[in-house]
Amino acid sequence: MDIHHWWRDAVIYQVYVRSFLDSTGDGIGDLAGVRAGLPYLKKLGVDGIWLSPFYPSPQHDHGYDVADYRGVDPVFGDLAEFDRLVASARRLGVRVLLDIVPNHCSIEHPWFREALASRPDSPAARARFHFADGRGPDGSEPPNNWHAMFGGPAWTRVTEADGRPGQWYLHMFTPEQPDWNWRNPEVAAEFDRTLRFWLDRGVDGFRIDVAAGLFKHPGLPDSPDPEADARTRDSVNPLAWNQPEVHDVWRHWRAVCEEYTERDGRERLLVGEVSVPTAREHALYVRPDELHQAFFFDLLSAPWNADAFRKVIAEAMQDIAGTGSTVTWVLNNHDQVRTVTRYGEPATEGSGLGAARARAAALMMLALPGAAYIYQGEELGLPEVVDLPDDVLTLSLIRDVYKRQPEWFAEHSTDRALADTRSFWHLYRDGLQLRAALPQLGEGALRWLDTPPGVLAFARGGEGDDFVCAVNFGTAPTPAPVTGTPLLSSGPCPTGVLPGSTAAWWIGDGATP
């Protein structure tokens, strides 16, 4: 069977369901809103969407505390509406990926409630999680010294049915998110059922949350640096993350997806959120029988510097592309400050240096070999909102968020973006159209071009009809690496000149490696 590997150079749009489009007027986005927005996304030119968690959840962590992996939270709709969304996406040729959260669940998940209700000396229900006796003469100290990602001990003590202080359970994120024990076969079997449930409903794959997690060191020993995760806000505790057994899970999940692909020739995708120390370790997750792809996050932390960007790109191409996968590039996501702000833009303005750099970075990413993921609002040039009060993050006040938007938000509305041919939206749309049309783009190789300091340039395609992308990371103009008028540029770009904080694309034979 001839399988089309659509994911290798796909552009996927991350939809944060709660804030994408509200179909009911209650101030909360929903699945019907996503369905209504599909023509907008098709017009933009993306190949697929990744839906943030919409499952039943008490929303202690934006839906990543899942109470039911095979349902829809009523605030977002129901399974019938989900089915309509998938059908509409299929008609438009837009793939649908779901966010799946296998490292932890919600304290309201039925299995965790069962574990709390069970006796410590009847451990079957608790064995699905990491329950352990505390240390010290009265068990009042946590079982080990690990700290959670968001700070504080990674253990919470429960009150037993008889009212006495009891065992502790592990949570590497919030106390409302107990970690699953993947050494228990019941857990693996339950997620197998979940995968098949959604695959049977027609989804095209899964974005896997915390894909380097799942297994903990079997002895749960103390860590020599227990606060490392909280200090770095990253999964760096080697006892809690990146254990070798996790690769067996991805081999099994890949086999499940291959089973569905063999039925109808439509390839299902597994893309992992893999946060590991090196690109070489990252590459282990995308071997031919494991995940198809894993997000490459290094661009998210790279400073606005030509040498830093070149180093990140070169390492990814060397270590990941060699596995048979393709690099999955990311400039923005729900865990990081948006590029417009990250690259120097004050949060209360809609134009300036940060916006210019964000536009340039977008063109560069879309020109790189492999796949690209766009975060909702990235195509509108949204800056980070850094001054909203903390209480808007609580479910009880979420409806008030729309009332609290600053006036400058109107500058980033879709209506204005679509009407203004100089907007971020048109830059992304034009870049995506060219990416789809030019045979030099998509997957493949690149070669670096000689450039002045502060400029990054590379060529794609064969000799004589090279595609060239160049980015000027500085503020002063430099000579362009190619003669002629650019196909597309992130800002005004006179022939023969590459202005500061600007990227441009050319087709030409004037590029010299």
Short mmCIF file of C-alpha atoms in Angstrom, two decimals:
data_model
loop_
_atom_site.label_atom_id
_atom_site.label_comp_id
_atom_site.label_asym_id
_atom_site.label_seq_id
_atom_site.Cartn_x
_atom_site.Cartn_y
_atom_site.Cartn_z
CA MET A 1 0.00 0.00 0.00
CA ASP A 2 1.37 3.42 -0.96
CA ILE A 3 1.14 5.58 2.16
CA HIS A 4 1.30 9.37 1.90
CA HIS A 5 3.53 10.62 4.73
CA TRP A 6 1.66 13.90 5.04
CA TRP A 7 3.10 14.73 8.43
CA ARG A 8 6.72 15.03 7.30
CA ASP A 9 6.36 18.65 6.13
CA ALA A 10 2.90 19.52 7.49
CA VAL A 11 1.96 22.85 9.05
CA ILE A 12 -0.27 22.26 12.07
CA TYR A 13 -2.22 24.97 13.91
CA GLN A 14 -2.60 24.63 17.67
CA VAL A 15 -6.18 25.48 18.67
CA TYR A 16 -6.69 26.51 22.29
CA VAL A 17 -10.36 25.60 22.29
CA ARG A 18 -11.40 27.82 25.20
CA SER A 19 -10.34 31.03 23.46
CA PHE A 20 -10.54 30.24 19.73
CA LEU A 21 -14.17 30.96 18.83
CA ASP A 22 -17.28 31.14 20.99
CA SER A 23 -20.42 29.84 19.25
CA THR A 24 -22.86 30.46 22.11
CA GLY A 25 -21.99 33.90 23.46
CA ASP A 26 -21.11 32.64 26.93
CA GLY A 27 -17.53 33.92 26.70
CA ILE A 28 -15.96 30.47 26.30
CA GLY A 29 -14.76 28.98 23.03
CA ASP A 30 -16.14 25.56 22.14
CA LEU A 31 -15.98 22.74 19.60
CA ALA A 32 -18.78 24.25 17.53
CA GLY A 33 -16.67 27.41 17.37
CA VAL A 34 -13.70 25.42 16.14
CA ARG A 35 -15.90 23.91 13.44
CA ALA A 36 -17.10 27.37 12.43
CA GLY A 37 -13.49 28.55 12.23
CA LEU A 38 -12.28 25.76 9.93
CA PRO A 39 -12.77 27.81 6.72
CA TYR A 40 -10.59 30.55 8.24
CA LEU A 41 -7.85 28.02 8.95
CA LYS A 42 -8.20 26.46 5.51
CA LYS A 43 -7.85 29.93 3.96
CA LEU A 44 -4.74 30.53 6.07
CA GLY A 45 -3.27 27.41 4.52
CA VAL A 46 -2.58 25.00 7.38
CA ASP A 47 -2.63 21.25 6.88
CA GLY A 48 -4.16 20.32 10.21
CA ILE A 49 -5.18 21.38 13.70
CA TRP A 50 -4.16 20.21 17.14
CA LEU A 51 -6.94 20.64 19.71
CA SER A 52 -5.96 21.50 23.26
CA PRO A 53 -7.68 19.31 25.91
CA PHE A 54 -11.47 19.55 25.80
CA TYR A 55 -12.14 16.56 28.08
CA PRO A 56 -14.14 16.75 31.32
CA SER A 57 -11.86 18.45 33.82
CA PRO A 58 -12.02 20.61 36.95
CA GLN A 59 -9.60 22.94 35.11
CA HIS A 60 -6.87 23.16 37.71
CA ASP A 61 -4.33 23.20 34.87
CA HIS A 62 -6.18 24.43 31.77
CA GLY A 63 -7.68 21.01 31.04
CA TYR A 64 -4.45 19.04 31.41
CA ASP A 65 -5.98 17.55 34.55
CA VAL A 66 -8.25 15.07 32.78
CA ALA A 67 -11.18 13.47 34.60
CA ASP A 68 -12.47 11.45 31.62
CA TYR A 69 -10.24 10.70 28.63
CA ARG A 70 -13.12 9.58 26.44
CA GLY A 71 -15.57 12.42 26.89
CA VAL A 72 -16.18 16.11 26.14
CA ASP A 73 -16.56 18.69 28.88
CA PRO A 74 -20.10 20.12 28.55
CA VAL A 75 -18.65 23.63 28.48
CA PHE A 76 -17.13 22.74 25.08
CA GLY A 77 -19.94 20.62 23.64
CA ASP A 78 -20.44 16.88 23.39
CA LEU A 79 -19.30 13.87 21.39
CA ALA A 80 -21.86 14.52 18.67
CA GLU A 81 -20.41 18.00 18.15
CA PHE A 82 -16.91 16.52 18.11
CA ASP A 83 -18.00 14.11 15.37
CA ARG A 84 -19.40 17.00 13.34
CA LEU A 85 -16.10 18.84 13.73
CA VAL A 86 -14.10 15.86 12.46
CA ALA A 87 -16.48 15.39 9.52
CA SER A 88 -16.24 19.06 8.54
CA ALA A 89 -12.45 19.00 8.80
CA ARG A 90 -12.31 15.90 6.61
CA ARG A 91 -14.40 17.60 3.91
CA LEU A 92 -12.00 20.55 3.91
CA GLY A 93 -8.90 18.36 3.88
CA VAL A 94 -7.80 19.50 7.35
CA ARG A 95 -6.29 16.88 9.66
CA VAL A 96 -7.36 16.71 13.33
CA LEU A 97 -4.95 15.88 16.16
CA LEU A 98 -5.98 15.51 19.79
CA ASP A 99 -3.98 16.40 22.88
CA ILE A 100 -3.57 13.30 25.06
CA VAL A 101 -2.22 13.45 28.60
CA PRO A 102 -0.76 10.09 29.67
CA ASN A 103 1.58 11.18 32.47
CA HIS A 104 -1.09 12.28 34.94
CA CYS A 105 -4.84 12.69 35.37
CA SER A 106 -7.22 14.67 37.57
CA ILE A 107 -7.97 14.01 41.22
CA GLU A 108 -11.55 13.68 39.96
CA HIS A 109 -10.73 10.76 37.66
CA PRO A 110 -12.80 7.74 38.79
CA TRP A 111 -9.72 5.59 39.28
CA PHE A 112 -8.10 8.13 41.57
CA ARG A 113 -11.30 8.50 43.56
CA GLU A 114 -11.36 4.72 43.88
CA ALA A 115 -7.74 4.81 45.07
CA LEU A 116 -8.56 7.35 47.78
CA ALA A 117 -11.51 5.28 48.94
CA SER A 118 -9.51 2.06 49.12
CA ARG A 119 -7.57 0.82 52.14
CA PRO A 120 -3.77 1.06 52.13
CA ASP A 121 -3.60 -2.68 52.86
CA SER A 122 -5.77 -3.38 49.76
CA PRO A 123 -3.47 -1.75 47.24
CA ALA A 124 -4.91 -2.78 43.85
CA ALA A 125 -6.55 0.59 43.14
CA ARG A 126 -3.62 2.57 44.50
CA ALA A 127 -1.15 0.60 42.39
CA ARG A 128 -2.39 2.52 39.32
CA PHE A 129 -0.73 5.59 40.84
CA HIS A 130 2.36 6.21 42.97
CA PHE A 131 1.13 5.81 46.54
CA ALA A 132 3.74 5.28 49.25
CA ASP A 133 4.13 5.45 53.01
CA GLY A 134 5.79 8.55 54.36
CA ARG A 135 9.16 8.67 56.04
CA GLY A 136 9.82 9.35 59.69
CA PRO A 137 8.41 7.62 62.75
CA ASP A 138 4.86 8.79 62.04
CA GLY A 139 5.06 8.87 58.23
CA SER A 140 4.78 12.65 58.21
CA GLU A 141 7.65 13.23 55.78
CA PRO A 142 7.26 12.71 52.00
CA PRO A 143 8.54 9.40 50.58
CA ASN A 144 11.39 11.19 48.80
CA ASN A 145 12.73 14.71 48.32
CA TRP A 146 11.47 15.37 44.79
CA HIS A 147 9.89 18.73 44.01
CA ALA A 148 7.08 19.32 41.54
CA MET A 149 7.49 21.26 38.32
CA PHE A 150 5.54 24.21 39.74
CA GLY A 151 7.40 24.18 43.08
CA GLY A 152 6.90 22.55 46.46
CA PRO A 153 7.03 18.83 47.30
CA ALA A 154 5.95 16.41 44.59
CA TRP A 155 3.95 14.46 47.19
CA THR A 156 0.64 15.09 48.93
CA ARG A 157 -0.55 13.16 51.97
CA VAL A 158 -4.09 11.79 51.97
CA THR A 159 -6.57 11.45 54.78
CA GLU A 160 -7.72 7.84 55.04
CA ALA A 161 -11.35 6.77 55.31
CA ASP A 162 -11.04 6.51 59.09
CA GLY A 163 -9.84 10.10 59.33
CA ARG A 164 -6.19 9.36 60.07
CA PRO A 165 -3.30 10.83 58.03
CA GLY A 166 -2.33 8.18 55.52
CA GLN A 167 -0.14 7.52 52.52
CA TRP A 168 1.29 10.01 50.06
CA TYR A 169 0.75 10.20 46.29
CA LEU A 170 3.16 11.54 43.66
CA HIS A 171 2.34 14.50 41.40
CA MET A 172 5.11 16.00 39.29
CA PHE A 173 2.88 18.95 38.41
CA THR A 174 0.06 20.23 40.65
CA PRO A 175 -1.43 18.29 43.61
CA GLU A 176 -4.60 18.03 41.52
CA GLN A 177 -2.70 15.98 38.90
CA PRO A 178 -1.63 12.59 40.31
CA ASP A 179 0.92 10.77 38.17
CA TRP A 180 -0.06 7.45 36.64
CA ASN A 181 2.05 4.39 37.47
CA TRP A 182 2.92 3.02 34.03
CA ARG A 183 4.55 -0.03 35.60
CA ASN A 184 0.99 -1.21 36.24
CA PRO A 185 -0.36 -2.96 33.11
CA GLU A 186 -3.89 -1.72 33.84
CA VAL A 187 -2.75 1.81 33.01
CA ALA A 188 -1.31 0.83 29.64
CA ALA A 189 -4.48 -1.11 28.78
CA GLU A 190 -6.70 1.83 29.68
CA PHE A 191 -4.78 4.20 27.42
CA ASP A 192 -4.90 1.62 24.66
CA ARG A 193 -8.69 1.77 24.89
CA THR A 194 -8.55 5.56 24.81
CA LEU A 195 -6.40 5.65 21.69
CA ARG A 196 -8.75 3.30 19.86
CA PHE A 197 -11.82 5.23 21.03
CA TRP A 198 -10.65 8.41 19.30
CA LEU A 199 -9.08 6.68 16.31
CA ASP A 200 -12.42 4.98 15.71
CA ARG A 201 -14.00 8.46 15.66
CA GLY A 202 -11.71 9.48 12.81
CA VAL A 203 -8.89 11.51 14.36
CA ASP A 204 -5.60 11.74 12.47
CA GLY A 205 -3.32 11.40 15.46
CA PHE A 206 -2.25 12.70 18.84
CA ARG A 207 -0.04 15.33 20.39
CA ILE A 208 1.36 13.58 23.47
CA ASP A 209 1.80 15.68 26.60
CA VAL A 210 4.95 15.06 28.70
CA ALA A 211 6.06 12.27 26.39
CA ALA A 212 9.37 11.81 28.23
CA GLY A 213 7.54 11.21 31.51
CA LEU A 214 5.33 8.23 32.37
CA PHE A 215 7.98 6.04 34.03
CA LYS A 216 9.76 6.95 37.25
CA HIS A 217 12.81 5.24 38.71
CA PRO A 218 11.37 2.07 40.27
CA GLY A 219 12.97 2.74 43.66
CA LEU A 220 11.80 6.38 43.82
CA PRO A 221 15.14 7.38 45.43
CA ASP A 222 16.07 10.85 46.60
CA SER A 223 17.37 13.25 43.96
CA PRO A 224 20.75 14.95 44.37
CA ASP A 225 19.09 18.15 43.11
CA PRO A 226 15.44 17.90 44.13
CA GLU A 227 14.47 21.44 43.12
CA ALA A 228 15.95 21.25 39.61
CA ASP A 229 12.60 20.90 37.84
CA ALA A 230 11.02 23.83 39.65
CA ARG A 231 14.13 25.97 39.26
CA THR A 232 14.41 25.39 35.51
CA ARG A 233 10.68 24.90 34.85
CA ASP A 234 11.77 21.88 32.84
CA SER A 235 11.81 18.10 33.24
CA VAL A 236 15.46 17.61 34.22
CA ASN A 237 15.25 15.27 37.23
CA PRO A 238 16.74 12.08 35.70
CA LEU A 239 14.92 9.91 38.25
CA ALA A 240 11.48 11.20 37.23
CA TRP A 241 11.84 11.69 33.47
CA ASN A 242 13.31 10.08 30.37
CA GLN A 243 13.42 6.56 31.79
CA PRO A 244 14.27 3.90 29.18
CA GLU A 245 10.99 1.98 29.61
CA VAL A 246 9.02 4.86 28.08
CA HIS A 247 10.20 3.85 24.62
CA ASP A 248 8.25 0.59 24.85
CA VAL A 249 5.06 2.63 25.22
CA TRP A 250 5.72 4.59 22.04
CA ARG A 251 6.54 1.41 20.14
CA HIS A 252 3.16 0.02 21.14
CA TRP A 253 1.29 3.23 20.32
CA ARG A 254 3.03 3.37 16.94
CA ALA A 255 1.89 -0.21 16.28
CA VAL A 256 -1.71 0.78 17.11
CA CYS A 257 -1.54 3.69 14.68
CA GLU A 258 0.01 1.51 11.99
CA GLU A 259 -2.89 -0.92 12.41
CA TYR A 260 -5.36 1.84 11.52
CA THR A 261 -3.18 3.10 8.68
CA GLU A 262 -3.09 -0.35 7.12
CA ARG A 263 -6.89 -0.42 7.06
CA ASP A 264 -7.42 2.67 4.94
CA GLY A 265 -4.02 4.06 3.88
CA ARG A 266 -4.48 7.22 5.97
CA GLU A 267 -1.44 7.67 8.16
CA ARG A 268 -2.05 8.54 11.81
CA LEU A 269 0.48 10.78 13.53
CA LEU A 270 2.11 10.63 16.96
CA VAL A 271 3.94 13.84 17.86
CA GLY A 272 5.47 14.06 21.30
CA GLU A 273 6.18 16.88 23.72
CA VAL A 274 9.70 15.66 24.44
CA SER A 275 11.81 17.78 26.75
CA VAL A 276 15.21 16.12 27.14
CA PRO A 277 18.70 17.57 27.63
CA THR A 278 20.16 17.05 24.15
CA ALA A 279 19.10 16.74 20.52
CA ARG A 280 20.71 13.30 20.49
CA GLU A 281 18.39 12.08 23.28
CA HIS A 282 15.50 13.76 21.51
CA ALA A 283 16.30 11.72 18.41
CA LEU A 284 15.76 8.46 20.32
CA TYR A 285 12.04 9.23 20.55
CA VAL A 286 11.61 9.48 16.78
CA ARG A 287 13.24 6.25 15.72
CA PRO A 288 11.33 4.50 12.91
CA ASP A 289 9.22 2.34 15.26
CA GLU A 290 8.44 5.03 17.88
CA LEU A 291 6.93 8.51 17.60
CA HIS A 292 6.64 9.94 14.10
CA GLN A 293 7.80 13.32 15.35
CA ALA A 294 8.71 15.19 18.51
CA PHE A 295 8.58 18.94 19.01
CA PHE A 296 11.99 20.55 18.76
CA PHE A 297 11.80 23.28 21.39
CA ASP A 298 15.27 24.81 21.16
CA LEU A 299 14.11 27.70 18.99
CA LEU A 300 11.78 28.68 21.84
CA SER A 301 14.76 29.38 24.07
CA ALA A 302 17.23 30.67 21.47
CA PRO A 303 18.13 34.36 21.87
CA TRP A 304 17.66 36.68 18.91
CA ASN A 305 21.12 36.02 17.55
CA ALA A 306 22.26 34.63 14.19
CA ASP A 307 24.90 32.32 15.65
CA ALA A 308 22.48 30.90 18.24
CA PHE A 309 19.81 30.19 15.62
CA ARG A 310 22.34 28.57 13.28
CA LYS A 311 23.65 26.31 16.04
CA VAL A 312 20.14 25.18 17.00
CA ILE A 313 19.10 24.50 13.41
CA ALA A 314 22.32 22.67 12.55
CA GLU A 315 22.09 20.38 15.59
CA ALA A 316 18.49 19.53 14.83
CA MET A 317 19.25 18.70 11.21
CA GLN A 318 22.19 16.52 12.20
CA ASP A 319 20.70 14.59 15.11
CA ILE A 320 16.99 14.34 14.27
CA ALA A 321 16.72 14.29 10.50
CA GLY A 322 19.11 11.34 10.47
CA THR A 323 16.58 9.12 12.27
CA GLY A 324 14.19 9.00 9.34
CA SER A 325 11.85 11.53 10.98
CA THR A 326 11.78 15.24 10.18
CA VAL A 327 12.33 18.16 12.51
CA THR A 328 9.18 19.65 14.03
CA TRP A 329 9.82 23.38 14.42
CA VAL A 330 8.07 25.52 17.04
CA LEU A 331 8.37 29.26 17.70
CA ASN A 332 5.32 29.69 19.98
CA ASN A 333 3.14 27.53 22.21
CA HIS A 334 0.91 27.73 25.27
CA ASP A 335 3.82 27.29 27.71
CA GLN A 336 6.07 30.09 26.43
CA VAL A 337 6.03 33.86 25.99
CA ARG A 338 4.96 34.76 22.46
CA THR A 339 7.67 35.83 20.01
CA VAL A 340 6.38 39.39 19.62
CA THR A 341 7.06 39.92 23.32
CA ARG A 342 9.97 37.49 23.67
CA TYR A 343 11.98 39.28 21.02
CA GLY A 344 11.70 42.63 22.75
CA GLU A 345 8.18 43.94 22.31
CA PRO A 346 6.42 45.70 25.20
CA ALA A 347 3.18 43.87 25.94
CA THR A 348 1.04 46.95 25.47
CA GLU A 349 2.07 47.72 21.88
CA GLY A 350 1.27 46.05 18.60
CA SER A 351 4.23 47.09 16.45
CA GLY A 352 7.93 47.76 16.71
CA LEU A 353 11.11 45.76 17.10
CA GLY A 354 9.57 42.64 18.65
CA ALA A 355 6.92 42.43 15.93
CA ALA A 356 9.49 42.89 13.16
CA ARG A 357 11.67 40.14 14.60
CA ALA A 358 8.67 37.83 15.07
CA ARG A 359 7.71 38.30 11.43
CA ALA A 360 11.26 37.53 10.34
CA ALA A 361 11.44 34.43 12.54
CA ALA A 362 8.16 33.15 11.09
CA LEU A 363 9.46 33.31 7.52
CA MET A 364 12.65 31.58 8.56
CA MET A 365 10.75 28.74 10.30
CA LEU A 366 8.46 28.18 7.32
CA ALA A 367 11.52 27.86 5.07
CA LEU A 368 13.23 25.17 7.15
CA PRO A 369 13.06 21.47 6.21
CA GLY A 370 10.42 19.50 8.08
CA ALA A 371 7.14 20.33 9.80
CA ALA A 372 6.02 23.50 11.57
CA TYR A 373 3.50 24.15 14.32
CA ILE A 374 1.74 27.51 14.63
CA TYR A 375 0.16 28.58 17.91
CA GLN A 376 -3.29 30.16 17.85
CA GLY A 377 -2.94 33.92 17.39
CA GLU A 378 0.64 33.71 16.13
CA GLU A 379 -0.69 34.52 12.66
CA LEU A 380 -2.25 37.70 14.09
CA GLY A 381 0.97 38.93 15.69
CA LEU A 382 -0.44 38.67 19.18
CA PRO A 383 1.91 39.83 21.94
CA GLU A 384 1.91 38.23 25.37
CA VAL A 385 -0.60 39.65 27.84
CA VAL A 386 1.48 40.06 30.98
CA ASP A 387 -0.75 42.25 33.13
CA LEU A 388 -3.97 40.24 33.56
CA PRO A 389 -4.78 39.53 37.22
CA ASP A 390 -4.20 35.99 38.44
CA ASP A 391 -7.88 35.41 39.14
CA VAL A 392 -8.76 35.27 35.45
CA LEU A 393 -7.10 31.87 35.40
CA THR A 394 -9.75 30.42 37.69
CA LEU A 395 -12.75 28.70 36.15
CA SER A 396 -15.25 30.77 38.15
CA LEU A 397 -14.02 34.00 36.57
CA ILE A 398 -13.01 32.84 33.11
CA ARG A 399 -16.13 34.39 31.57
CA ASP A 400 -14.90 37.80 32.67
CA VAL A 401 -11.71 37.59 30.62
CA TYR A 402 -13.37 38.95 27.50
CA LYS A 403 -14.58 41.97 29.48
CA ARG A 404 -11.01 42.67 30.67
CA GLN A 405 -9.28 42.77 27.30
CA PRO A 406 -7.29 45.99 26.81
CA GLU A 407 -8.34 48.33 24.03
CA TRP A 408 -5.24 47.58 21.99
CA PHE A 409 -6.49 44.03 21.48
CA ALA A 410 -8.72 45.40 18.73
CA GLU A 411 -5.60 46.03 16.64
CA HIS A 412 -5.16 42.24 16.41
CA SER A 413 -8.68 41.25 15.41
CA THR A 414 -9.09 38.85 12.52
CA ASP A 415 -11.27 41.37 10.63
CA ARG A 416 -8.49 43.95 10.66
CA ALA A 417 -5.85 41.36 9.84
CA LEU A 418 -7.72 40.05 6.82
CA ALA A 419 -8.36 43.57 5.51
CA ASP A 420 -4.75 44.77 5.88
CA THR A 421 -2.44 43.19 3.29
CA ARG A 422 0.57 44.24 5.42
CA SER A 423 -0.63 42.27 8.46
CA PHE A 424 0.92 39.24 10.11
CA TRP A 425 -1.98 37.18 8.76
CA HIS A 426 -1.16 37.93 5.14
CA LEU A 427 2.54 37.24 5.76
CA TYR A 428 1.69 33.80 7.15
CA ARG A 429 -0.88 33.09 4.43
CA ASP A 430 1.53 34.11 1.66
CA GLY A 431 4.35 32.11 3.24
CA LEU A 432 2.18 29.01 3.56
CA GLN A 433 0.98 29.29 -0.04
CA LEU A 434 4.54 29.53 -1.33
CA ARG A 435 5.66 26.71 0.94
CA ALA A 436 2.99 24.47 -0.58
CA ALA A 437 3.75 25.53 -4.15
CA LEU A 438 7.55 25.53 -4.26
CA PRO A 439 9.16 22.12 -4.81
CA GLN A 440 12.33 23.28 -3.04
CA LEU A 441 10.49 23.57 0.28
CA GLY A 442 8.98 20.89 2.50
CA GLU A 443 11.29 18.17 3.71
CA GLY A 444 14.85 17.84 2.46
CA ALA A 445 18.22 19.40 3.15
CA LEU A 446 19.62 22.89 3.39
CA ARG A 447 23.06 24.36 2.88
CA TRP A 448 24.38 27.41 4.65
CA LEU A 449 25.51 30.45 2.72
CA ASP A 450 28.36 32.79 3.57
CA THR A 451 27.00 35.96 5.12
CA PRO A 452 28.17 39.06 6.97
CA PRO A 453 28.10 38.90 10.81
CA GLY A 454 24.57 38.99 12.20
CA VAL A 455 22.98 37.53 9.05
CA LEU A 456 21.78 33.96 8.60
CA ALA A 457 21.13 32.57 5.12
CA PHE A 458 20.53 29.12 3.67
CA ALA A 459 19.59 27.61 0.33
CA ARG A 460 17.12 24.85 -0.46
CA GLY A 461 16.75 22.84 -3.66
CA GLY A 462 19.01 22.04 -6.60
CA GLU A 463 21.71 24.10 -8.23
CA GLY A 464 20.52 26.82 -10.58
CA ASP A 465 17.06 27.32 -9.13
CA ASP A 466 17.84 27.65 -5.46
CA PHE A 467 15.36 28.85 -2.93
CA VAL A 468 17.18 31.19 -0.54
CA CYS A 469 16.06 32.45 2.85
CA ALA A 470 18.04 35.12 4.67
CA VAL A 471 17.46 36.81 8.03
CA ASN A 472 19.18 39.97 9.21
CA PHE A 473 19.33 39.72 12.99
CA GLY A 474 20.92 43.14 13.28
CA THR A 475 19.40 46.59 12.98
CA ALA A 476 21.49 47.99 10.10
CA PRO A 477 20.82 47.02 6.48
CA THR A 478 23.20 44.64 4.70
CA PRO A 479 23.60 43.53 1.07
CA ALA A 480 21.11 40.84 0.11
CA PRO A 481 22.62 37.40 -0.64
CA VAL A 482 20.69 37.18 -3.93
CA THR A 483 20.18 39.74 -6.66
CA GLY A 484 16.66 40.45 -7.71
CA THR A 485 13.35 41.15 -6.06
CA PRO A 486 12.34 38.89 -3.16
CA LEU A 487 9.40 36.51 -3.55
CA LEU A 488 8.32 37.45 -0.04
CA SER A 489 9.76 39.48 2.80
CA SER A 490 8.78 40.12 6.37
CA GLY A 491 9.05 43.88 5.88
CA PRO A 492 9.95 46.41 3.17
CA CYS A 493 12.93 44.97 1.30
CA PRO A 494 14.44 46.97 -1.60
CA THR A 495 16.19 45.02 -4.32
CA GLY A 496 19.74 44.18 -3.32
CA VAL A 497 19.28 45.13 0.33
CA LEU A 498 18.27 43.17 3.43
CA PRO A 499 17.10 45.63 6.10
CA GLY A 500 17.60 45.00 9.82
CA SER A 501 15.20 42.68 11.66
CA THR A 502 13.95 41.38 8.32
CA ALA A 503 13.75 38.03 6.53
CA ALA A 504 13.25 37.47 2.81
CA TRP A 505 12.81 34.63 0.32
CA TRP A 506 14.24 34.51 -3.20
CA ILE A 507 14.43 32.13 -6.12
CA GLY A 508 17.65 32.68 -8.00
CA ASP A 509 21.04 31.45 -9.10
CA GLY A 510 23.04 34.13 -7.34
CA ALA A 511 23.50 32.23 -4.08
CA THR A 512 27.04 31.05 -3.42
CA PRO A 513 27.73 28.55 -0.62
#
